[in-house]
Short mmCIF file of C-alpha atoms in Angstrom, two decimals:
data_model
loop_
_atom_site.label_atom_id
_atom_site.label_comp_id
_atom_site.label_asym_id
_atom_site.label_seq_id
_atom_site.Cartn_x
_atom_site.Cartn_y
_atom_site.Cartn_z
CA UNK A 1 87.11 129.49 -23.25
CA UNK A 2 85.72 128.58 -19.83
CA UNK A 3 87.60 129.09 -16.61
CA UNK A 4 88.65 125.44 -16.22
CA UNK A 5 90.17 125.33 -19.71
CA UNK A 6 91.98 128.59 -18.96
CA UNK A 7 93.37 127.02 -15.79
CA UNK A 8 94.74 124.02 -17.67
CA UNK A 9 96.11 126.09 -20.57
CA UNK A 10 97.77 128.55 -18.20
CA UNK A 11 99.79 125.76 -16.59
CA UNK A 12 101.81 125.00 -19.73
CA UNK A 13 100.97 127.37 -22.59
CA UNK A 14 102.53 130.87 -22.69
CA UNK A 15 100.89 131.32 -26.10
CA UNK A 16 97.42 130.96 -24.60
CA UNK A 17 98.34 133.24 -21.70
CA UNK A 18 99.33 135.87 -24.26
CA UNK A 19 95.95 135.50 -25.97
CA UNK A 20 94.10 136.13 -22.69
CA UNK A 21 95.43 139.71 -22.60
CA UNK A 22 92.53 141.02 -24.67
CA UNK A 23 89.71 139.54 -22.60
CA UNK A 24 87.58 141.60 -20.25
CA UNK A 25 89.13 142.64 -16.95
CA UNK A 26 86.13 141.24 -15.09
CA UNK A 27 86.83 137.74 -16.39
CA UNK A 28 90.47 138.02 -15.34
CA UNK A 29 89.52 139.20 -11.85
CA UNK A 30 87.06 136.30 -11.59
CA UNK A 31 89.86 133.93 -12.56
CA UNK A 32 92.08 135.31 -9.77
CA UNK A 33 89.31 134.71 -7.23
CA UNK A 34 88.81 131.17 -8.57
CA UNK A 35 92.54 130.36 -8.57
CA UNK A 36 92.91 131.69 -5.03
CA UNK A 37 89.97 129.60 -3.85
CA UNK A 38 91.67 126.46 -5.15
CA UNK A 39 94.94 127.41 -3.47
CA UNK A 40 93.46 127.84 0.03
CA UNK A 41 91.42 124.61 0.07
CA UNK A 42 94.24 122.43 1.52
CA UNK A 43 95.16 124.90 4.28
CA UNK A 44 91.51 125.47 5.22
CA UNK A 45 90.85 121.71 5.26
CA UNK A 46 93.83 120.88 7.48
CA UNK A 47 93.14 123.87 9.74
CA UNK A 48 89.49 122.83 10.16
CA UNK A 49 90.42 119.21 10.88
CA UNK A 50 93.04 120.32 13.39
CA UNK A 51 90.60 122.60 15.19
CA UNK A 52 87.91 119.91 15.43
CA UNK A 53 90.36 117.24 16.59
CA UNK A 54 92.16 119.70 18.83
CA UNK A 55 89.04 120.81 20.69
CA UNK A 56 87.94 117.22 21.25
CA UNK A 57 91.41 116.20 22.44
CA UNK A 58 91.71 119.28 24.62
CA UNK A 59 88.39 118.64 26.32
CA UNK A 60 89.44 115.07 27.13
CA UNK A 61 92.93 116.11 28.29
CA UNK A 62 91.67 118.87 30.59
CA UNK A 63 89.29 116.44 32.25
CA UNK A 64 91.73 113.55 32.66
CA UNK A 65 95.28 114.91 32.57
CA UNK A 66 95.26 118.54 33.71
CA UNK A 67 95.62 119.41 37.41
CA UNK A 68 93.21 121.81 39.03
CA UNK A 69 94.01 125.31 37.83
CA UNK A 70 92.71 128.84 37.71
CA UNK A 71 93.34 131.66 35.26
CA UNK A 72 93.11 135.06 36.91
CA UNK A 73 94.96 138.38 36.84
CA UNK A 74 96.42 137.37 33.48
CA UNK A 75 98.21 134.29 34.86
CA UNK A 76 97.72 130.53 34.79
CA UNK A 77 98.05 129.20 38.32
CA UNK A 78 98.27 125.61 39.58
CA UNK A 79 100.17 123.42 42.04
CA UNK A 80 101.91 121.56 39.21
CA UNK A 81 105.65 122.29 39.29
CA UNK A 82 106.68 120.76 35.96
CA UNK A 83 105.15 121.12 32.47
CA UNK A 84 102.68 118.49 31.30
CA UNK A 85 102.93 117.37 27.66
CA UNK A 86 100.23 115.17 26.15
CA UNK A 87 101.04 113.73 22.72
CA UNK A 88 98.02 112.65 20.72
CA UNK A 89 97.94 111.61 17.07
CA UNK A 90 96.14 114.78 16.07
CA UNK A 91 97.63 117.39 18.40
CA UNK A 92 100.19 117.98 21.16
CA UNK A 93 98.79 119.62 24.29
CA UNK A 94 101.05 121.43 26.75
CA UNK A 95 100.24 122.71 30.25
CA UNK A 96 102.85 124.91 31.93
CA UNK A 97 101.97 127.31 34.74
CA UNK A 98 105.59 128.04 35.67
CA UNK A 99 107.02 129.67 32.54
CA UNK A 100 109.37 126.79 31.78
CA UNK A 101 108.20 126.20 28.20
CA UNK A 102 109.14 129.11 25.93
CA UNK A 103 106.77 130.60 23.37
CA UNK A 104 109.34 130.17 20.60
CA UNK A 105 109.33 126.40 21.13
CA UNK A 106 105.57 126.32 20.57
CA UNK A 107 105.62 128.48 17.45
CA UNK A 108 108.18 126.16 15.83
CA UNK A 109 105.98 123.11 16.39
CA UNK A 110 103.00 121.78 14.47
CA UNK A 111 99.43 121.12 15.64
CA UNK A 112 100.03 122.24 19.21
CA UNK A 113 97.77 123.69 21.89
CA UNK A 114 99.59 125.25 24.83
CA UNK A 115 98.42 126.70 28.12
CA UNK A 116 101.45 128.75 29.11
CA UNK A 117 101.98 130.91 32.16
CA UNK A 118 100.52 134.08 30.66
CA UNK A 119 98.92 133.11 27.34
CA UNK A 120 97.13 130.45 25.33
CA UNK A 121 98.75 129.46 22.01
CA UNK A 122 97.26 127.47 19.16
CA UNK A 123 99.39 126.31 16.22
CA UNK A 124 97.84 124.40 13.32
CA UNK A 125 98.29 124.07 9.57
CA UNK A 126 100.99 126.72 9.53
CA UNK A 127 98.67 129.20 11.29
CA UNK A 128 99.63 130.61 14.70
CA UNK A 129 97.32 132.27 17.18
CA UNK A 130 98.16 133.55 20.63
CA UNK A 131 95.81 135.01 23.24
CA UNK A 132 97.04 136.62 26.44
CA UNK A 133 95.04 135.76 29.54
CA UNK A 134 94.98 139.47 30.35
CA UNK A 135 92.37 139.78 27.58
CA UNK A 136 89.91 138.16 30.01
CA UNK A 137 90.05 141.24 32.20
CA UNK A 138 88.65 140.57 35.66
CA UNK A 139 87.11 137.25 34.60
CA UNK A 140 88.66 134.14 36.16
CA UNK A 141 88.49 130.60 34.77
CA UNK A 142 88.99 127.36 36.62
CA UNK A 143 89.14 123.79 35.32
CA UNK A 144 85.40 123.14 35.54
CA UNK A 145 84.45 126.44 33.90
CA UNK A 146 86.91 125.85 31.06
CA UNK A 147 85.43 122.41 30.38
CA UNK A 148 81.92 123.89 30.29
CA UNK A 149 83.05 126.56 27.83
CA UNK A 150 84.61 123.92 25.57
CA UNK A 151 81.40 121.89 25.62
CA UNK A 152 79.43 124.96 24.56
CA UNK A 153 82.05 125.84 21.93
CA UNK A 154 81.49 122.54 20.12
CA UNK A 155 78.10 123.77 18.92
CA UNK A 156 79.74 126.91 17.49
CA UNK A 157 82.76 125.28 15.88
CA UNK A 158 81.32 125.09 12.36
CA UNK A 159 80.40 128.77 12.49
CA UNK A 160 83.82 129.73 13.85
CA UNK A 161 85.61 127.61 11.24
CA UNK A 162 83.49 129.11 8.45
CA UNK A 163 84.36 132.64 9.56
CA UNK A 164 88.05 131.74 9.77
CA UNK A 165 87.91 130.18 6.28
CA UNK A 166 86.36 133.33 4.82
CA UNK A 167 88.97 135.54 6.51
CA UNK A 168 91.82 133.35 5.25
CA UNK A 169 90.39 133.43 1.73
CA UNK A 170 89.90 137.21 1.68
CA UNK A 171 93.40 137.79 3.06
CA UNK A 172 94.91 135.44 0.48
CA UNK A 173 92.97 137.14 -2.34
CA UNK A 174 94.33 140.52 -1.26
CA UNK A 175 97.90 139.19 -1.23
CA UNK A 176 97.37 137.55 -4.64
CA UNK A 177 96.24 140.82 -6.23
CA UNK A 178 99.28 142.60 -4.80
CA UNK A 179 101.60 139.88 -6.13
CA UNK A 180 100.04 140.05 -9.58
CA UNK A 181 100.34 143.84 -9.65
CA UNK A 182 104.03 143.66 -8.70
CA UNK A 183 104.61 140.94 -11.30
CA UNK A 184 102.93 143.14 -13.91
CA UNK A 185 105.28 146.00 -12.99
CA UNK A 186 108.21 143.66 -13.60
CA UNK A 187 106.48 142.80 -16.86
CA UNK A 188 106.81 146.43 -17.96
CA UNK A 189 110.59 146.03 -17.74
CA UNK A 190 110.43 142.78 -19.70
CA UNK A 191 108.29 144.47 -22.37
CA UNK A 192 110.90 147.20 -22.82
CA UNK A 193 113.74 144.69 -23.04
CA UNK A 194 111.88 142.57 -25.60
CA UNK A 195 110.55 145.66 -27.38
CA UNK A 196 106.89 144.69 -27.30
CA UNK A 197 104.18 147.32 -27.39
CA UNK A 198 102.04 146.42 -24.38
CA UNK A 199 100.22 148.61 -21.91
CA UNK A 200 100.19 147.80 -18.21
CA UNK A 201 96.53 146.69 -18.27
CA UNK A 202 97.32 143.95 -20.77
CA UNK A 203 100.43 142.87 -18.87
CA UNK A 204 98.37 142.67 -15.67
CA UNK A 205 95.94 140.26 -17.32
CA UNK A 206 98.83 138.10 -18.51
CA UNK A 207 100.46 138.23 -15.06
CA UNK A 208 97.21 136.95 -13.50
CA UNK A 209 97.45 133.80 -15.62
CA UNK A 210 101.23 133.51 -15.33
CA UNK A 211 100.97 132.67 -11.62
CA UNK A 212 98.83 129.60 -12.36
CA UNK A 213 101.68 127.10 -12.62
CA UNK A 214 103.28 128.08 -9.30
CA UNK A 215 99.88 128.27 -7.59
CA UNK A 216 98.87 124.78 -8.73
CA UNK A 217 102.28 123.38 -7.74
CA UNK A 218 102.21 124.82 -4.22
CA UNK A 219 98.55 123.83 -3.80
CA UNK A 220 99.53 120.21 -4.51
CA UNK A 221 102.47 120.49 -2.09
CA UNK A 222 100.11 121.91 0.51
CA UNK A 223 97.69 119.03 0.01
CA UNK A 224 100.59 116.63 0.53
CA UNK A 225 101.71 118.70 3.55
CA UNK A 226 105.15 119.01 1.99
CA UNK A 227 107.29 122.08 2.67
CA UNK A 228 109.20 123.45 -0.31
CA UNK A 229 112.49 125.16 0.63
CA UNK A 230 112.66 128.78 -0.60
CA UNK A 231 109.06 128.45 -1.75
CA UNK A 232 108.44 132.19 -2.12
CA UNK A 233 111.52 132.66 -4.31
CA UNK A 234 110.59 129.68 -6.48
CA UNK A 235 107.05 130.99 -6.87
CA UNK A 236 108.28 134.40 -8.03
CA UNK A 237 110.78 132.88 -10.47
CA UNK A 238 108.12 130.66 -12.03
CA UNK A 239 105.76 133.61 -12.39
CA UNK A 240 108.41 135.83 -13.98
CA UNK A 241 109.52 133.11 -16.40
CA UNK A 242 105.94 132.33 -17.48
CA UNK A 243 105.20 136.02 -17.97
CA UNK A 244 108.39 136.53 -19.97
CA UNK A 245 107.61 133.55 -22.22
CA UNK A 246 104.08 134.86 -22.70
CA UNK A 247 105.30 138.34 -23.64
CA UNK A 248 107.66 136.76 -26.18
CA UNK A 249 104.57 135.32 -27.90
CA UNK A 250 103.37 138.86 -28.68
CA UNK A 251 104.23 139.97 -32.25
CA UNK A 252 107.52 141.87 -32.33
CA UNK A 253 106.44 145.41 -33.11
CA UNK A 254 108.26 148.14 -31.26
CA UNK A 255 105.41 150.61 -31.46
CA UNK A 256 102.60 148.07 -31.28
CA UNK A 257 99.57 149.28 -29.39
CA UNK A 258 96.72 146.91 -28.76
CA UNK A 259 93.26 148.36 -28.51
#
């Protein structure tokens, strides 16, 4: 059975998930990489779009709406006494050199770029990044220099986005393997309760396919940019239920040992 058929079967068929327990571990690992790739596509897409739109909007806003400023000694300095907020369709841009806008307000927003008193914050697609101006060391930036840097950055955006996408994917894969391993440990308890003779390696394979339903569901929600309350808890419950139903499909033999 190819990987696409396994994906479809794993959404609704505990019986098929149970049958996958005897396949090679390499095929199961490949399936986890494939499933994770599907799951990160929406977040990578929206993050990439936000970065591209954000940089273009930021370049325009700095030129037209920002006052003259300089970043030196780890601080943003200007003659502007009140924060400037620019609301575009793609992104909200904030300029505040007086410490009036709090970091917590930015982190709770969506698609926001903020020049705060002592750091630059970028929030997009659920991802948050903050960079203290002190990281510049003795280098100082003024309005004109910042605009020149943004113009040069446009030519590197695709490379930067590609690197970010790879890092997000690798991080998500690592988390997915940890989740599957923990789910398989819970599967050992289920196996004892249901009195099925299964070793951990077979349970791990089944656990890898048991997370398919929740992964597909949350991928769709991510594509629709819809937040699911208590998403992590729901994901774990779906995985546990699918694994339990799959284990129940194993023949009831107390001392069964599959080779």
